[in-house]
Amino acid sequence: MTTNFYAPPSAIRAGRVVLPEEEARHLRTVLRGEAGDDMTVVDGDGGWYRARIDHVGPDQVVGTITDERDNVGEPDMDVTVALGILKKRSRFETFVEKAVELGARRVVPLRTRRTERDAIREERLRNVMVAAMKQCRRSRLPALAAPQSIEPLLAGDVGETRLVCHAGEESVPIQQAAADTRQRASALVLVGPEGGFAPPEVEAAVEAEATPVSLGARRLRAETAGIAALHAVITAQGN
Amino acid sequence: MTTNFYAPPSAIRAGRVVLPEEEARHLRTVLRGEAGDDMTVVDGDGGWYRARIDHVGPDQVVGTITDERDNVGEPDMDVTVALGILKKRSRFETFVEKAVELGARRVVPLRTRRTERDAIREERLRNVMVAAMKQCRRSRLPALAAPQSIEPLLAGDVGETRLVCHAGEESVPIQQAAADTRQRASALVLVGPEGGFAPPEVEAAVEAEATPVSLGARRLRAETAGIAALHAVITAQGN
């Protein structure tokens, strides 16, 4: 089976893995997995396992671990991406899915001056993230932060590269800014909601050492900007 | 009004523009446009116009052109992007929307060995494209080709850069391949459906001078791969 399964670290013990109910059902009813088959399991915490299936029950699958690795599919750089909460939930979900595929380590739903929605559907987004993690063959489940404003993200020491998506006169093309991040271990990418950040928000970010970056000549939707910026930053690291 | 309106070239004559019914209704009922307001109109064929509104009727808006430009919001490079028709229509629609935002000049729905669907919803996709063109402030409506296989795309003289998304051993990182396209006037970006291209398809593309490109260490969904590749190619041109 080429699909990855997800089991939390607590389900992996003494050389054996027990799939959670939903994963077990998927393996049995959709993929027709049987005892003797091999499966790949990730624990969302960087753990990656190959396992031989010992037992397939109605709601339970147990396997014996045959190979074990760390951080499979993970980029070297620890990238946090923060996007303004969007009016249309499906667009925010699309973004979250893509952020996981592209390798973000943390997703922050932002409350900004121009966001018109305060809350996210946390459980639904987590399900999207787990599915994306398995699909793209990562081993870490990115963190989903609580909705917040940009201030806490910008507080404290600047040990990371900070980029704020904003088409202004002083903005640097994203490819160039991404190339400049190469020596850093972590990055923060800030993207506004529909309509972008308000000028004081951009100023606050720049004051906190964020580089304003432009993403091309067209006006991208917020989620497209986030996807494009994230891909440029992570692939500039060569992974 | 910061929104762009769309009127086909036939609706622009003798210094005046007449908005089509649906656009006119949107201007009147949603944006509350009135005589005396300024509006921006694009004709989908590279024409960009500022106009002063003379008259707002129930289904008609007429304006006098006050400024006129060519190819506003258009990249220099003529990029065709071809994506395998996806099982889930909403994912293909998301891709088409993003392809317009990012600056593609032509979108080709591909029939490949691994596509499980033959047809697209042409009218619906055109509506998505028109909305995206207005939203991102382009002046050209990209062409939507009829569903086809890769062979006709690869036939003929190679005047363009050709890239085929495929994670193989000989693949070049997309950023590098995109930088190499700088001297060319046009490009073709090929992306498979779920599961990617079959080996003979990749071989046919390589034989027709396509460079296989990789998009990073994770397995991206087809539409994500298309978005990332397109953005890399077009921003490498500096626009």
Coordinates of C-alpha atoms in Angstrom, one line a residue:
Chain A
M1 CA 0.0 0.0 0.0
T2 CA 1.5 3.3 -1.0
T3 CA -0.7 5.3 1.3
N4 CA 0.7 6.5 4.6
F5 CA -1.3 5.9 7.8
Y6 CA -1.4 8.1 10.9
A7 CA -1.0 6.8 14.4
P8 CA -0.2 9.1 17.4
P9 CA 3.1 8.4 19.3
S10 CA 1.1 6.7 22.1
A11 CA -0.1 4.1 19.6
I12 CA 3.5 3.0 18.9
R13 CA 5.0 0.8 21.7
A14 CA 7.4 -2.1 22.1
G15 CA 8.0 -2.5 18.4
R16 CA 4.3 -2.6 17.5
V17 CA 1.9 -0.1 16.1
V18 CA -1.9 0.0 16.6
L19 CA -3.8 2.1 14.1
P20 CA -6.6 4.4 15.4
E21 CA -10.1 3.2 14.6
E22 CA -10.7 5.4 11.6
E23 CA -7.4 4.6 10.0
A24 CA -7.9 0.9 10.7
R25 CA -11.3 1.1 9.0
H26 CA -9.9 2.9 6.0
L27 CA -7.2 0.2 5.6
R28 CA -9.6 -2.6 5.8
T29 CA -12.6 -1.4 3.9
V30 CA -11.1 1.0 1.2
L31 CA -7.6 -0.4 0.7
R32 CA -8.5 -4.0 1.5
G33 CA -5.3 -4.4 3.6
E34 CA -4.7 -7.9 5.1
A35 CA -2.4 -9.6 7.6
G36 CA 1.0 -10.0 6.0
D37 CA 0.8 -6.7 4.0
D38 CA 3.3 -3.9 4.6
M39 CA 2.2 -0.5 5.7
T40 CA 3.8 2.9 6.3
V41 CA 2.8 4.8 9.4
V42 CA 3.7 8.3 10.5
D43 CA 3.2 9.6 14.0
G44 CA 2.9 13.3 13.3
D45 CA 5.9 13.9 15.5
G46 CA 8.6 13.1 13.0
G47 CA 8.4 9.3 13.5
W48 CA 8.2 7.2 10.3
Y49 CA 7.6 3.4 10.5
R50 CA 7.3 0.5 8.1
A51 CA 5.3 -2.3 9.7
R52 CA 4.1 -5.8 8.7
I53 CA 0.4 -6.2 9.5
D54 CA -0.2 -8.9 12.1
H55 CA -3.9 -8.6 12.5
V56 CA -6.8 -6.8 10.8
G57 CA -10.0 -6.6 12.9
P58 CA -13.2 -4.7 12.3
D59 CA -11.9 -1.5 14.0
Q60 CA -8.3 -2.4 14.8
V61 CA -5.1 -3.0 12.9
V62 CA -1.9 -4.1 14.6
G63 CA 1.5 -4.3 13.0
T64 CA 5.1 -5.2 13.9
I65 CA 7.6 -2.5 13.1
T66 CA 10.3 -3.5 10.6
D67 CA 11.9 -0.2 9.8
E68 CA 12.1 3.1 11.6
R69 CA 13.3 6.6 10.5
D70 CA 13.1 10.2 11.7
N71 CA 11.8 13.3 10.0
V72 CA 11.0 11.7 6.6
G73 CA 9.7 14.3 4.2
E74 CA 10.5 17.2 6.5
P75 CA 12.3 20.4 5.3
D76 CA 15.3 21.5 7.3
M77 CA 13.8 24.9 7.8
D78 CA 11.2 25.5 10.5
V79 CA 8.7 27.7 8.7
T80 CA 5.6 29.3 10.3
V81 CA 3.1 30.7 7.9
A82 CA 0.4 33.1 9.2
L83 CA -2.6 34.0 7.0
G84 CA -5.5 36.3 7.7
I85 CA -8.7 34.4 8.4
L86 CA -10.6 34.5 5.2
K87 CA -14.3 35.2 4.7
K88 CA -14.7 32.0 2.7
R89 CA -13.9 29.0 4.8
S90 CA -13.2 26.7 1.8
R91 CA -10.4 29.1 0.7
F92 CA -8.8 29.0 4.2
E93 CA -9.0 25.2 4.1
T94 CA -7.4 25.0 0.7
F95 CA -4.6 27.2 2.0
V96 CA -4.1 25.0 5.1
E97 CA -4.0 21.9 3.0
K98 CA -1.4 23.4 0.7
A99 CA 0.7 24.8 3.6
V100 CA 1.0 21.2 4.9
E101 CA 2.0 19.9 1.5
L102 CA 4.6 22.5 1.0
G103 CA 6.2 21.9 4.3
A104 CA 5.1 24.5 6.8
R105 CA 5.8 23.5 10.4
R106 CA 3.1 25.8 11.9
V107 CA 0.0 27.6 10.6
V108 CA -1.3 30.6 12.3
P109 CA -4.8 32.0 11.6
L110 CA -4.4 35.7 11.8
R111 CA -6.9 38.3 13.1
T112 CA -6.1 41.6 11.4
R113 CA -7.7 44.9 10.9
R114 CA -9.3 43.7 7.7
T115 CA -10.3 40.2 8.7
E116 CA -14.1 39.9 8.8
R117 CA -14.2 36.6 10.6
D118 CA -12.8 35.8 14.1
A119 CA -12.9 32.0 14.4
I120 CA -11.8 28.9 12.5
R121 CA -13.3 25.4 12.4
E122 CA -10.5 23.9 14.4
E123 CA -11.5 20.2 14.2
R124 CA -12.2 20.4 10.5
L125 CA -8.8 22.1 9.8
R126 CA -7.0 19.5 11.8
N127 CA -8.6 16.7 9.7
V128 CA -7.5 18.5 6.6
M129 CA -4.0 18.7 8.0
V130 CA -3.8 15.1 8.9
A131 CA -5.0 14.0 5.5
A132 CA -2.5 16.3 3.8
M133 CA 0.3 15.1 6.0
K134 CA -0.4 11.5 4.9
Q135 CA -0.9 12.4 1.3
C136 CA 2.3 14.3 0.9
R137 CA 4.3 11.8 2.9
R138 CA 5.5 14.0 5.7
S139 CA 6.1 12.6 9.1
R140 CA 5.3 15.7 11.1
L141 CA 1.8 17.1 11.7
P142 CA 2.2 20.9 11.6
A143 CA 0.9 22.8 14.5
L144 CA -2.3 24.8 14.1
A145 CA -2.1 27.9 16.4
A146 CA -5.1 29.6 17.9
P147 CA -6.4 32.7 16.0
Q148 CA -4.3 35.7 17.0
S149 CA -3.1 39.1 15.9
I150 CA 0.4 39.7 14.5
E151 CA 1.8 41.3 17.6
P152 CA 2.6 38.2 19.5
L153 CA 4.2 36.7 16.4
L154 CA 6.5 39.7 16.1
A155 CA 7.4 40.0 19.8
G156 CA 10.7 38.8 21.2
D157 CA 14.1 38.1 19.7
V158 CA 14.4 37.9 16.0
G159 CA 16.2 34.6 15.4
E160 CA 14.2 33.9 12.3
T161 CA 13.8 35.3 8.8
R162 CA 10.6 37.3 8.6
L163 CA 8.7 38.1 5.4
V164 CA 5.5 40.1 5.1
C165 CA 3.6 39.8 1.8
H166 CA 2.8 43.3 0.7
A167 CA 3.0 44.9 -2.7
G168 CA 4.7 48.2 -1.9
E169 CA 7.5 50.3 -3.4
E170 CA 10.1 48.9 -1.1
S171 CA 9.1 45.3 -1.5
V172 CA 11.7 42.8 -2.6
P173 CA 10.8 40.0 -5.1
I174 CA 10.0 36.8 -3.2
Q175 CA 12.6 34.8 -5.0
Q176 CA 15.3 37.2 -3.9
A177 CA 14.1 37.4 -0.3
A178 CA 13.8 33.6 -0.2
A179 CA 17.4 33.1 -1.4
D180 CA 18.5 35.4 1.4
T181 CA 16.8 33.1 4.0
R182 CA 19.3 30.3 3.3
Q183 CA 21.4 30.7 6.4
R184 CA 18.5 30.8 8.8
A185 CA 17.0 27.9 10.7
S186 CA 13.5 29.3 10.8
A187 CA 11.2 31.7 9.0
L188 CA 7.9 33.5 9.5
V189 CA 5.8 34.3 6.5
L190 CA 3.0 36.8 7.1
V191 CA 0.1 37.1 4.6
G192 CA -2.9 39.4 5.1
P193 CA -6.6 38.5 4.5
E194 CA -8.6 39.7 1.5
G195 CA -7.5 43.3 0.9
G196 CA -4.1 42.7 2.6
F197 CA -2.6 44.1 5.7
A198 CA -3.5 47.6 6.8
P199 CA -0.5 50.0 6.6
P200 CA 0.1 50.1 10.4
E201 CA 0.4 46.3 10.4
V202 CA 3.0 46.4 7.6
E203 CA 4.9 49.0 9.5
A204 CA 4.8 47.0 12.7
A205 CA 6.1 44.0 10.8
V206 CA 8.9 46.0 9.1
E207 CA 9.8 47.5 12.5
A208 CA 10.1 43.9 13.8
E209 CA 12.6 43.2 11.0
A210 CA 10.2 41.6 8.5
T211 CA 11.1 42.2 4.8
P212 CA 8.2 43.2 2.7
V213 CA 8.0 40.9 -0.3
S214 CA 6.1 41.1 -3.6
L215 CA 4.8 38.1 -5.4
G216 CA 4.6 39.3 -9.0
A217 CA 2.7 41.9 -11.0
R218 CA -0.8 40.6 -10.5
R219 CA -3.0 40.9 -7.4
L220 CA -3.1 37.5 -5.9
R221 CA -5.8 36.2 -3.7
A222 CA -4.7 35.9 -0.1
E223 CA -4.4 32.1 -0.2
T224 CA -2.6 32.1 -3.5
A225 CA -0.1 34.6 -2.1
G226 CA 0.5 32.3 0.9
I227 CA 1.0 29.2 -1.2
A228 CA 3.4 31.0 -3.6
A229 CA 5.5 32.6 -0.8
L230 CA 5.7 29.4 1.2
H231 CA 6.8 27.4 -1.8
A232 CA 9.5 30.0 -2.7
V233 CA 10.9 30.0 0.8
I234 CA 11.0 26.3 1.3
T235 CA 12.4 25.4 -2.1
A236 CA 15.1 28.0 -1.8
Q237 CA 16.5 25.8 1.0
G238 CA 16.7 23.0 -1.5
N239 CA 14.1 20.8 0.1
Chain B
M1 CA -14.7 51.4 -7.5
T2 CA -11.6 49.3 -7.2
T3 CA -13.2 46.3 -9.0
N4 CA -12.4 45.6 -12.6
F5 CA -15.3 45.0 -15.0
Y6 CA -15.3 42.8 -18.0
A7 CA -16.7 43.7 -21.4
P8 CA -15.9 41.9 -24.6
P9 CA -14.1 43.9 -27.4
S10 CA -17.4 44.2 -29.3
A11 CA -18.8 46.2 -26.4
I12 CA -16.2 48.9 -26.8
R13 CA -16.8 51.3 -29.7
A14 CA -16.3 54.9 -30.6
G15 CA -14.9 55.9 -27.2
R16 CA -17.7 54.3 -25.2
V17 CA -18.1 51.0 -23.3
V18 CA -21.4 49.2 -22.7
L19 CA -21.1 46.6 -19.8
P20 CA -22.8 43.2 -20.4
E21 CA -26.0 42.6 -18.5
E22 CA -24.5 40.6 -15.7
E23 CA -21.6 43.0 -15.1
A24 CA -24.0 46.0 -15.2
R25 CA -26.3 44.4 -12.6
H26 CA -23.3 43.7 -10.3
L27 CA -22.2 47.3 -10.6
R28 CA -25.7 48.6 -9.8
T29 CA -26.9 46.3 -7.1
V30 CA -23.8 45.2 -5.3
L31 CA -21.4 48.1 -5.8
R32 CA -24.0 50.8 -6.0
G33 CA -22.3 52.5 -8.9
E34 CA -23.9 55.7 -10.2
A35 CA -23.6 58.0 -13.1
G36 CA -20.4 60.1 -12.7
D37 CA -18.4 57.3 -11.0
D38 CA -15.2 56.0 -12.6
M39 CA -14.8 52.4 -13.5
T40 CA -12.1 50.2 -14.9
V41 CA -13.0 47.8 -17.7
V42 CA -10.9 45.1 -19.3
D43 CA -11.8 43.4 -22.6
G44 CA -10.1 40.0 -22.1
D45 CA -8.0 40.7 -25.2
G46 CA -5.4 43.0 -23.6
G47 CA -7.5 46.2 -23.6
W48 CA -7.7 48.1 -20.4
Y49 CA -10.0 51.2 -20.0
R50 CA -10.9 53.8 -17.5
A51 CA -14.4 55.1 -18.1
R52 CA -16.7 57.7 -16.6
I53 CA -20.2 56.3 -16.1
D54 CA -22.8 58.1 -18.1
H55 CA -25.8 56.0 -17.4
V56 CA -26.9 53.2 -15.1
G57 CA -30.0 51.4 -16.2
P58 CA -31.5 48.2 -14.7
D59 CA -29.5 45.9 -17.0
Q60 CA -27.2 48.4 -18.7
V61 CA -24.3 50.6 -17.9
V62 CA -22.7 52.9 -20.4
G63 CA -19.5 54.9 -19.9
T64 CA -17.2 57.2 -21.8
I65 CA -13.6 56.1 -22.0
T66 CA -11.1 58.5 -20.4
D67 CA -8.0 56.4 -20.5
E68 CA -6.8 53.4 -22.4
R69 CA -3.8 51.0 -22.1
D70 CA -2.6 47.7 -23.4
N71 CA -1.7 44.5 -21.7
V72 CA -2.1 45.8 -18.1
G73 CA -1.2 43.1 -15.6
E74 CA 0.2 40.7 -18.2
P75 CA 3.5 38.9 -17.9
D76 CA 5.9 39.2 -20.8
M77 CA 6.2 35.5 -21.2
D78 CA 3.5 33.5 -22.9
V79 CA 3.0 30.5 -20.6
T80 CA 0.8 27.5 -21.3
V81 CA 0.0 25.3 -18.4
A82 CA -1.4 21.8 -18.9
L83 CA -2.8 19.8 -16.0
G84 CA -4.3 16.3 -16.0
I85 CA -8.0 16.4 -15.6
L86 CA -8.6 15.7 -11.9
K87 CA -11.1 13.4 -10.4
K88 CA -12.4 16.1 -8.1
R89 CA -13.8 18.9 -10.1
S90 CA -13.4 21.5 -7.3
R91 CA -9.6 20.9 -7.3
F92 CA -9.4 21.4 -11.0
E93 CA -11.4 24.7 -10.6
T94 CA -9.1 25.8 -7.9
F95 CA -6.2 25.2 -10.2
V96 CA -7.7 27.1 -13.1
E97 CA -8.4 30.1 -10.9
K98 CA -4.9 30.2 -9.6
A99 CA -3.4 29.7 -13.1
V100 CA -5.2 32.9 -14.2
E101 CA -4.0 34.8 -11.1
L102 CA -0.5 33.7 -11.6
G103 CA -0.5 34.8 -15.3
A104 CA -0.9 31.8 -17.5
R105 CA -1.9 32.6 -21.1
R106 CA -3.5 29.3 -21.8
V107 CA -4.8 26.4 -19.7
V108 CA -5.0 22.9 -21.2
P109 CA -7.0 20.1 -19.5
L110 CA -4.9 17.0 -20.2
R111 CA -6.1 13.5 -20.9
T112 CA -3.4 11.1 -19.8
R113 CA -3.0 7.4 -19.1
R114 CA -3.9 8.0 -15.4
T115 CA -6.7 10.5 -15.8
E116 CA -10.0 9.0 -14.7
R117 CA -12.2 11.7 -16.1
D118 CA -12.4 12.8 -19.8
A119 CA -14.5 16.0 -19.7
I120 CA -14.4 19.4 -18.0
R121 CA -17.3 21.8 -17.2
E122 CA -16.3 24.3 -19.8
E123 CA -18.8 27.0 -19.0
R124 CA -18.2 26.8 -15.3
L125 CA -14.4 27.0 -15.8
R126 CA -14.8 30.0 -18.1
N127 CA -16.8 31.8 -15.4
V128 CA -14.0 31.0 -12.9
M129 CA -11.5 32.4 -15.3
V130 CA -13.4 35.6 -16.0
A131 CA -13.8 36.2 -12.3
A132 CA -10.1 35.6 -11.6
M133 CA -9.0 37.9 -14.5
K134 CA -11.0 40.7 -13.0
Q135 CA -9.9 40.0 -9.4
C136 CA -6.2 39.8 -10.2
R137 CA -6.4 42.8 -12.5
R138 CA -5.3 41.2 -15.7
S139 CA -6.5 42.5 -19.1
R140 CA -6.3 39.2 -21.0
L141 CA -8.6 36.3 -20.5
P142 CA -6.4 33.1 -20.8
A143 CA -7.5 30.6 -23.4
L144 CA -9.1 27.4 -22.2
A145 CA -8.2 24.6 -24.6
A146 CA -10.3 21.5 -25.3
P147 CA -9.3 18.4 -23.4
Q148 CA -6.4 16.7 -25.2
S149 CA -3.5 14.4 -24.8
I150 CA 0.1 15.6 -24.5
E151 CA 1.1 14.6 -28.0
P152 CA -0.4 17.6 -29.9
L153 CA 1.2 19.9 -27.3
L154 CA 4.6 18.3 -27.9
A155 CA 4.3 18.3 -31.7
G156 CA 6.1 20.8 -34.0
D157 CA 9.1 23.0 -33.5
V158 CA 10.3 23.7 -30.1
G159 CA 10.4 27.5 -29.8
E160 CA 9.4 27.4 -26.2
T161 CA 10.8 26.3 -22.9
R162 CA 9.2 23.0 -21.9
L163 CA 9.0 21.7 -18.4
V164 CA 7.4 18.5 -17.2
C165 CA 6.7 18.1 -13.5
H166 CA 8.1 14.7 -12.5
A167 CA 10.1 13.7 -9.4
G168 CA 12.8 11.5 -11.0
E169 CA 16.5 11.2 -10.6
E170 CA 17.3 13.4 -13.5
S171 CA 14.9 16.1 -12.5
V172 CA 16.1 19.7 -12.0
P173 CA 14.8 21.9 -9.2
I174 CA 12.1 24.1 -10.5
Q175 CA 13.8 27.3 -9.4
Q176 CA 16.9 26.4 -11.5
A177 CA 14.8 25.4 -14.5
A178 CA 12.7 28.5 -14.2
A179 CA 15.8 30.7 -14.2
D180 CA 17.0 29.0 -17.4
T181 CA 13.7 30.0 -19.2
R182 CA 14.6 33.7 -19.0
Q183 CA 15.6 34.1 -22.6
R184 CA 12.5 32.5 -24.1
A185 CA 9.3 34.2 -25.1
S186 CA 7.1 31.3 -24.3
A187 CA 6.9 28.2 -22.0
L188 CA 4.9 25.1 -21.7
V189 CA 4.4 23.6 -18.2
L190 CA 3.1 20.0 -18.0
V191 CA 1.6 18.5 -14.9
G192 CA 0.1 15.1 -14.6
P193 CA -3.1 14.1 -12.8
E194 CA -3.3 12.4 -9.4
G195 CA -0.5 9.8 -9.6
G196 CA 1.5 11.8 -12.1
F197 CA 2.4 11.0 -15.7
A198 CA 3.1 7.4 -16.7
P199 CA 6.7 6.8 -17.6
P200 CA 6.1 6.7 -21.4
E201 CA 4.5 10.1 -21.1
V202 CA 7.5 11.5 -19.3
E203 CA 9.8 10.0 -21.9
A204 CA 7.8 11.5 -24.8
A205 CA 8.0 14.9 -23.1
V206 CA 11.7 14.6 -22.6
E207 CA 12.2 13.4 -26.2
A208 CA 10.4 16.6 -27.2
E209 CA 12.9 18.6 -25.2
A210 CA 11.0 19.1 -22.0
T211 CA 13.1 19.3 -18.9
P212 CA 11.8 17.2 -16.0
V213 CA 11.5 19.4 -12.9
S214 CA 11.1 18.6 -9.2
L215 CA 9.1 20.8 -6.9
G216 CA 10.6 19.9 -3.5
A217 CA 10.9 16.9 -1.3
R218 CA 7.2 16.3 -0.6
R219 CA 4.6 14.7 -2.8
L220 CA 2.5 17.6 -3.9
R221 CA -1.1 17.2 -5.1
A222 CA -1.4 17.7 -8.8
E223 CA -3.0 21.2 -8.5
T224 CA -0.5 22.3 -6.0
A225 CA 2.4 21.2 -8.3
G226 CA 0.8 23.2 -11.1
I227 CA 0.5 26.3 -9.0
A228 CA 4.0 26.1 -7.6
A229 CA 5.6 25.5 -11.0
L230 CA 3.7 28.3 -12.7
H231 CA 4.6 30.8 -10.0
A232 CA 8.2 29.9 -10.2
V233 CA 8.3 30.2 -14.0
I234 CA 6.5 33.5 -14.2
T235 CA 8.2 35.2 -11.3
A236 CA 11.6 34.1 -12.7
Q237 CA 10.9 36.6 -15.6
G238 CA 10.5 39.4 -13.0
N239 CA 6.8 39.8 -13.6

